[in-house]
Coordinates of C-alpha atoms and ligand atoms in Angstrom, one line a residue:
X142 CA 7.5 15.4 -21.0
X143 CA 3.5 15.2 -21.2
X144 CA 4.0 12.1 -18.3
X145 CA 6.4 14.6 -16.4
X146 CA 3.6 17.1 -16.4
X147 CA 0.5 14.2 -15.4
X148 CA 2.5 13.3 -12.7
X149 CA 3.0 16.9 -11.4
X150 CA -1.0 17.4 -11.9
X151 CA -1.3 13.9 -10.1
X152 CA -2.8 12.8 -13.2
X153 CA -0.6 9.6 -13.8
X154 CA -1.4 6.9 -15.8
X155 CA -2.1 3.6 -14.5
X156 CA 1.2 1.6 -15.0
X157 CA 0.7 -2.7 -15.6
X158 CA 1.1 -4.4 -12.7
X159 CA 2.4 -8.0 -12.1
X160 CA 4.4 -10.1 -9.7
X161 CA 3.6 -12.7 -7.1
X162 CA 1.3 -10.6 -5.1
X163 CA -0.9 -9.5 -8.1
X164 CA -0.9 -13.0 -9.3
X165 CA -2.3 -14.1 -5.6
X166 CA -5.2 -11.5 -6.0
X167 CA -5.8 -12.6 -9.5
X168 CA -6.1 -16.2 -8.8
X169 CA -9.0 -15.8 -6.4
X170 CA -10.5 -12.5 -8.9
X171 CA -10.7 -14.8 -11.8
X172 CA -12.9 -17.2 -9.8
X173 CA -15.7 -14.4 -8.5
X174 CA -15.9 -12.7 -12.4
X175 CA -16.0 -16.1 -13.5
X176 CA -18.6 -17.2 -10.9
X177 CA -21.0 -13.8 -12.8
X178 CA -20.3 -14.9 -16.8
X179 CA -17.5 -16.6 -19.1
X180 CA -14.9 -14.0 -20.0
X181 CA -12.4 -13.7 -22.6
X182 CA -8.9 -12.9 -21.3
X183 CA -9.5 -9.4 -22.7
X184 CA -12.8 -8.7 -21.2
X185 CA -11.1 -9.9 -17.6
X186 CA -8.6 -7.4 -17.8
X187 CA -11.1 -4.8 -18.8
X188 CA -13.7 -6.4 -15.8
X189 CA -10.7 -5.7 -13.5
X190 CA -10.1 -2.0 -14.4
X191 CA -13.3 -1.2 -14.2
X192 CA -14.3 -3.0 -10.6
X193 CA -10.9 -0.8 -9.6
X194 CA -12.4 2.3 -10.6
X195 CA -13.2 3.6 -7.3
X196 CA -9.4 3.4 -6.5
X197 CA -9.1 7.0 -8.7
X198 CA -10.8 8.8 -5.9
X199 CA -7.4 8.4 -3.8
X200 CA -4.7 8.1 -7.0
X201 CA -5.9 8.8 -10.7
X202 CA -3.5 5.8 -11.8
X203 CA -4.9 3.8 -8.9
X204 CA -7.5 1.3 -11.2
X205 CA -5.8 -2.2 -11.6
X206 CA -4.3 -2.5 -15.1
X207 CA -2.9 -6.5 -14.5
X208 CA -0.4 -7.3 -16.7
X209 CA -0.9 -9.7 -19.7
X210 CA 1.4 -11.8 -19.4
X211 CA 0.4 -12.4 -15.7
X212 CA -3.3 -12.9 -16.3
X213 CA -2.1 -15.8 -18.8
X214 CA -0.3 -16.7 -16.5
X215 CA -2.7 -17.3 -13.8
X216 CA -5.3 -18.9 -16.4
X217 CA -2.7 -21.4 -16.9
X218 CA -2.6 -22.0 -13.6
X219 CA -6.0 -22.8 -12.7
X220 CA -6.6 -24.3 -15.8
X221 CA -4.4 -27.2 -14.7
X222 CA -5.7 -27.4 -11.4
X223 CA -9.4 -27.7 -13.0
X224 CA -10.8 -24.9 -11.7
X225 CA -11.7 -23.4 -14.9
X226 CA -11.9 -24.3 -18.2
X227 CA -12.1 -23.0 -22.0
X228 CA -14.5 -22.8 -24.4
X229 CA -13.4 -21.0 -27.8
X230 CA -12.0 -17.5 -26.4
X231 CA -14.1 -17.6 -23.3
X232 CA -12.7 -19.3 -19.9
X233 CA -15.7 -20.1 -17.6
X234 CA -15.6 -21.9 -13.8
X235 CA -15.9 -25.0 -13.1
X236 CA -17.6 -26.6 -10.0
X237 CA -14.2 -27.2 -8.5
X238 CA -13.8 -23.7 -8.9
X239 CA -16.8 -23.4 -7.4
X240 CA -16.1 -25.2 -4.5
X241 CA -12.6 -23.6 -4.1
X242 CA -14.6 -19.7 -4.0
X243 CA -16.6 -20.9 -1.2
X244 CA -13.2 -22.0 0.7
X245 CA -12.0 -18.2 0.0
X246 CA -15.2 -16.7 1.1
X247 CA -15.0 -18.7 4.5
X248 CA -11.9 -17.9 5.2
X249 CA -12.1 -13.6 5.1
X250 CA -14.7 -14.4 8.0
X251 CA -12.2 -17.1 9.9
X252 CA -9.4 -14.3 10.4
X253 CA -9.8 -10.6 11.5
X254 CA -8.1 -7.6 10.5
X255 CA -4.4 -7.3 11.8
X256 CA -3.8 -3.8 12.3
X257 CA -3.0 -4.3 16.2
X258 CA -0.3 -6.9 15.0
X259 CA 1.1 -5.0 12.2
X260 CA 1.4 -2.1 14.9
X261 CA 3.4 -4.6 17.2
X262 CA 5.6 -5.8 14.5
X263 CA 6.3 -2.4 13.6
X264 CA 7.2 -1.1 17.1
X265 CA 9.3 -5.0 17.5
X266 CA 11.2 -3.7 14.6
X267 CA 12.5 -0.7 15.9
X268 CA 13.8 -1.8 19.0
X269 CA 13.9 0.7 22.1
X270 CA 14.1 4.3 22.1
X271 CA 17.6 5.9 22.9
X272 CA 17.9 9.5 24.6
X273 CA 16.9 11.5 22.6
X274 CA 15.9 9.5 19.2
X275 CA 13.5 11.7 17.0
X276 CA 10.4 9.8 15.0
X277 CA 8.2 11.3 12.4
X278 CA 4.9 9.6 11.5
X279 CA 4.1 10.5 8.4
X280 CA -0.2 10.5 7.5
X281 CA -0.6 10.1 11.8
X282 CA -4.6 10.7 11.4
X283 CA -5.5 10.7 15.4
X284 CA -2.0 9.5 16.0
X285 CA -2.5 5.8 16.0
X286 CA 1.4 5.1 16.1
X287 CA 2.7 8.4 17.2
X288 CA 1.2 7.8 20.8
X289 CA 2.4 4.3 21.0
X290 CA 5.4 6.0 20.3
X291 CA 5.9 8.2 22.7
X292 CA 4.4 5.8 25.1
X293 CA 8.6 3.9 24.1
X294 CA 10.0 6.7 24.8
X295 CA 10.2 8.4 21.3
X296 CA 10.0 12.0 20.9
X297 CA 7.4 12.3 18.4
X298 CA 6.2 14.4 15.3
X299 CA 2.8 13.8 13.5
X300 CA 1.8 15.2 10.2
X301 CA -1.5 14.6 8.8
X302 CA -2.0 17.0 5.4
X303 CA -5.9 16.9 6.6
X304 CA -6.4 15.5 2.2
X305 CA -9.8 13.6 2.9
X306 CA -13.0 14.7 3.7
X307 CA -12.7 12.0 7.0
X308 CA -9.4 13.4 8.2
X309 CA -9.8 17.0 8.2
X310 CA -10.4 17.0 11.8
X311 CA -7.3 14.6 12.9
X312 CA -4.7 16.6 13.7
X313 CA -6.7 18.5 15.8
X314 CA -8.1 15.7 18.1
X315 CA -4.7 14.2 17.9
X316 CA -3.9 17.6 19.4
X317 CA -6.4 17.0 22.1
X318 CA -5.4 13.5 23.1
X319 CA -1.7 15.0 23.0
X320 CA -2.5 17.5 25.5
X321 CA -3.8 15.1 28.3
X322 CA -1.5 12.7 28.0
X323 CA 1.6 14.4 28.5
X324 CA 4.2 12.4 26.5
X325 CA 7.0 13.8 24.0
X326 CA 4.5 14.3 21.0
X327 CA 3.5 17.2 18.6
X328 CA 1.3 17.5 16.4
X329 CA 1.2 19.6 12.7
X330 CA -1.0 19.9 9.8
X331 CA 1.3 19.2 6.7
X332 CA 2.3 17.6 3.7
X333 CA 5.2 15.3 4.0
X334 CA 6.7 17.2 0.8
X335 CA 6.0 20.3 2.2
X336 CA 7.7 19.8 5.3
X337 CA 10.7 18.0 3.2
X338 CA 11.5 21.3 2.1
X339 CA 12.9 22.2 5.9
X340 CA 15.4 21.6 7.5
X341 CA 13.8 19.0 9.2
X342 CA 15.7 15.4 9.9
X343 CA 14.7 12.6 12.1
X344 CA 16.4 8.9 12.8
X345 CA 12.8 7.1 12.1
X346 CA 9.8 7.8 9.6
X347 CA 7.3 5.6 10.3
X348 CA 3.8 5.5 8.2
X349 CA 0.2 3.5 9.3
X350 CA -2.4 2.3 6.7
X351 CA -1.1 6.1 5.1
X352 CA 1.1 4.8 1.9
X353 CA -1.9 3.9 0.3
X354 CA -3.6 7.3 0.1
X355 CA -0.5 9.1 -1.3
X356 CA -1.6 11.1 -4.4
X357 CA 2.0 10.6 -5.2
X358 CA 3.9 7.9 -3.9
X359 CA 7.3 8.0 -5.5
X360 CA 7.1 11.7 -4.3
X361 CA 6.3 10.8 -0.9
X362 CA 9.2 8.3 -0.8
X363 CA 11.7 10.6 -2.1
X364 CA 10.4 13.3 0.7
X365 CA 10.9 10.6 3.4
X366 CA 14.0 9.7 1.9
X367 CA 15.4 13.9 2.6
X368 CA 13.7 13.5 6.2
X369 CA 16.2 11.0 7.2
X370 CA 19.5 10.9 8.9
X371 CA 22.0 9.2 6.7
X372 CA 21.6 5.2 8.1
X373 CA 18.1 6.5 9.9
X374 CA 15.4 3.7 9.3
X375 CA 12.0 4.0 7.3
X376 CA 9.2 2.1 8.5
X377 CA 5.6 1.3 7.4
X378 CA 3.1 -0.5 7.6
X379 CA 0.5 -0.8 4.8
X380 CA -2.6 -3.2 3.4
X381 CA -1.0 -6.5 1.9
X382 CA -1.5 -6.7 -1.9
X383 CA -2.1 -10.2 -2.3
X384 CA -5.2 -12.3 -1.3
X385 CA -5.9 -11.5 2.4
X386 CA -5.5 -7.5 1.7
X387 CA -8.4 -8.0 -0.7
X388 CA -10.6 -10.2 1.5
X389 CA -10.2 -7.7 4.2
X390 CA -9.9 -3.7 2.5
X391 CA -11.4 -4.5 -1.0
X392 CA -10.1 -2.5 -4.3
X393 CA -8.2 -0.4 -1.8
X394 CA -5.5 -3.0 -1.2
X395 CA -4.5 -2.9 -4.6
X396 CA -3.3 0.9 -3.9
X397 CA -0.9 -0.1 -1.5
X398 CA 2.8 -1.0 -2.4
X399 CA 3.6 -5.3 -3.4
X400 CA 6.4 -6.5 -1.5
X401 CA 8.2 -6.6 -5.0
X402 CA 7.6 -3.1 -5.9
X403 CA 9.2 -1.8 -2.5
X404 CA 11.8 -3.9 -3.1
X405 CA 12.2 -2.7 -6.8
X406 CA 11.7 0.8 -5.0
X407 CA 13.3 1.6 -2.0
X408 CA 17.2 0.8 -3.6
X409 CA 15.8 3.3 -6.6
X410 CA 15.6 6.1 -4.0
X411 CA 18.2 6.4 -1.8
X412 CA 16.9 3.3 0.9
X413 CA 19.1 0.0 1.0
X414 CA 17.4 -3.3 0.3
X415 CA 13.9 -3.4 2.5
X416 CA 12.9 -6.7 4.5
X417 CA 9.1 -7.2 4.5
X418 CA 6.9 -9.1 6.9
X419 CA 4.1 -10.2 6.6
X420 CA 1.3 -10.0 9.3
X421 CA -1.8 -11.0 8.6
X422 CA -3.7 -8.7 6.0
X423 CA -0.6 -6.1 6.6
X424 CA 2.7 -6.0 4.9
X425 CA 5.2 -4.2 7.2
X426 CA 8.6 -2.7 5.5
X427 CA 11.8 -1.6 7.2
X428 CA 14.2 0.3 5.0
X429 CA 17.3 2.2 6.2
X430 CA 18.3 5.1 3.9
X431 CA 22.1 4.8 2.4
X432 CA 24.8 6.6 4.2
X433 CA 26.1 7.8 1.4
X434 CA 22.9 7.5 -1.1
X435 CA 21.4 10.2 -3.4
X436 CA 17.2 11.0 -2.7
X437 CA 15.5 12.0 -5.3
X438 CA 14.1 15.4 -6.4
X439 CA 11.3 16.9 -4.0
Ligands
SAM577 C1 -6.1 6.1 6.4 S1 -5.4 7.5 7.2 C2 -4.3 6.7 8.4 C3 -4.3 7.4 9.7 C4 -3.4 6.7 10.8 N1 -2.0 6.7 10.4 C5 -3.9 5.3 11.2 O1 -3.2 4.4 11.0 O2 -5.0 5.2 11.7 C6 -4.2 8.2 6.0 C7 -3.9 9.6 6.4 O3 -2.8 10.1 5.5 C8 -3.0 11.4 5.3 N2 -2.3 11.9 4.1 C9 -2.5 11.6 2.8 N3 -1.6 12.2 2.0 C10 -0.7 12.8 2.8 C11 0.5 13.6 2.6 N4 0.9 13.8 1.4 N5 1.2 14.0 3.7 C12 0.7 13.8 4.9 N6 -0.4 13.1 5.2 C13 -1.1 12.6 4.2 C14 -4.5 11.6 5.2 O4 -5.0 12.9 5.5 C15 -5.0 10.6 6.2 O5 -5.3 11.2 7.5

């Protein structure tokens, strides 16, 4: 009941998180706290929820509370490949690890940030626009997919709820851009749960870079679930969880969605099975919602 009522006040607790992509991030995290001091396995996990703390500004559960198991795990891991070692409770680096640090920290400046691609990947995945085929792009900002949707022929909604300080302004000069360029695209300032509560369906919901600013996410999910046709197809593209995300979006990687949590997701709320792709530091997810499946509550 008193978690029922945190998550209505957007006050959620932070759950554990683990799988392959936290593992990833944890493998090169461990190095850099280790590279500052020695650390018990305690004090890392404390190290990383406090480093995460900035994430609260966008979620209140957003800080990183890694699972236990998974941090053993990982100290395991590069324990046996010498890159650390122990001494009583404390693990501190070695100068393999070391070495292996530098590598990561080379390679963030070797590769740029793929939002461009992800974009491409996203559009490749949807295949061309059929008369009359309705998308709804769900956090648009300035409309960054919604008007290289309409460019395929898509007739386009954007909703931005205007939540941050920077985006206050978007829908507006989306609105502007809109109005010169003449394609099949409209523009509103709204919540995706509020405008769930229409009548309001579409064949597509597509999200950019927006998932991970969602006060709520399991609420946003089961908002674009209702916004669906039965069989219509949910896209987005979202930071990576995993190594790259970090090198290139910091902390706030870690609020998007791990390719094994959308996969845990998605069939939980009404979506079949999702594929993900990777590209680059972006993780882009196609789901289509059941024909015959149940959303959940909005
Ligand atoms: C980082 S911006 C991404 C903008 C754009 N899609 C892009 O890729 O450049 C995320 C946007 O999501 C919007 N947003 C956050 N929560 C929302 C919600 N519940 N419903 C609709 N938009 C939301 C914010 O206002 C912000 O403009």
């Amino acid at each position: 009941m008193r978690r029922h009522r945190e998550r209505a006040m957007g006050r959620a607790r932070p759950e554990q998180r683990g799988g392959p992509s936290i593992r990833e991030f944890l493998r090169y995290y461990v190095l850099v706290l280790l590279d500052e001091k020695p650390f018990s396995a305690r004090n890392l996990r404390r190290a990383l929820r406090r480093r995460s703390r900035e994430n609260q500004q966008f979620r209140p559960s957003g800080v990183l509370l890694a699972s236990a198991r998974d941090l053993r795990l990982v100290l395991q891991q590069l324990s046996r490949q010498g890159l650390i070692e122990q001494s009583g409770d404390e693990w501190c680096l070695t100068g393999s690890g070391r070495e292996r640090l530098r590598a990561y920290e080379e390679s963030k400046d070797a590769n740029g940030t793929g939002k461009e691609r992800a974009a491409r990947k996203l559009l490749s995945l949807m295949g061309t626009a059929r008369p009359g085929e309705s998308t709804l792009d769900v956090g648009t900002g300035e409309g960054f997919l919604a008007f290289q949707l309409a460019d395929k022929g898509y007739r386009v909604l954007g909703i931005d709820s205007g939540s941050f300080d920077y985006s206050k302004e978007s829908i507006q000069s989306a609105r502007s851009k809109a109005q010169s360029c003449g394609g099949q695209v409209e523009f509103r300032k709204t919540s995706v749960a509020d405008l769930a509560v229409t009548r309001a369906s579409f064949d597509y919901v597509v999200t950019s870079q927006a998932m991970h600013c969602m006060k709520d996410q399991r609420q946003c999910l089961d908002a674009i679930c209702r916004l669906l046709k039965p069989g219509g197809t949910f896209l987005c593209m979202d930071f990576l969880v995993g190594l790259e995300g970090f090198l290139h979006h910091g902390w706030h990687c870690l609020l998007a969605i791990s390719r094994e949590e959308w996969r845990r997701l998605l069939p939980q709320r009404g979506f079949e099975e999702p594929d993900c792709h990777k590209a680059g530091d972006y993780l882009v997810v196609r789901a289509r919602r059941q024909l015959n499946g149940q959303c959940g509550p909005c």
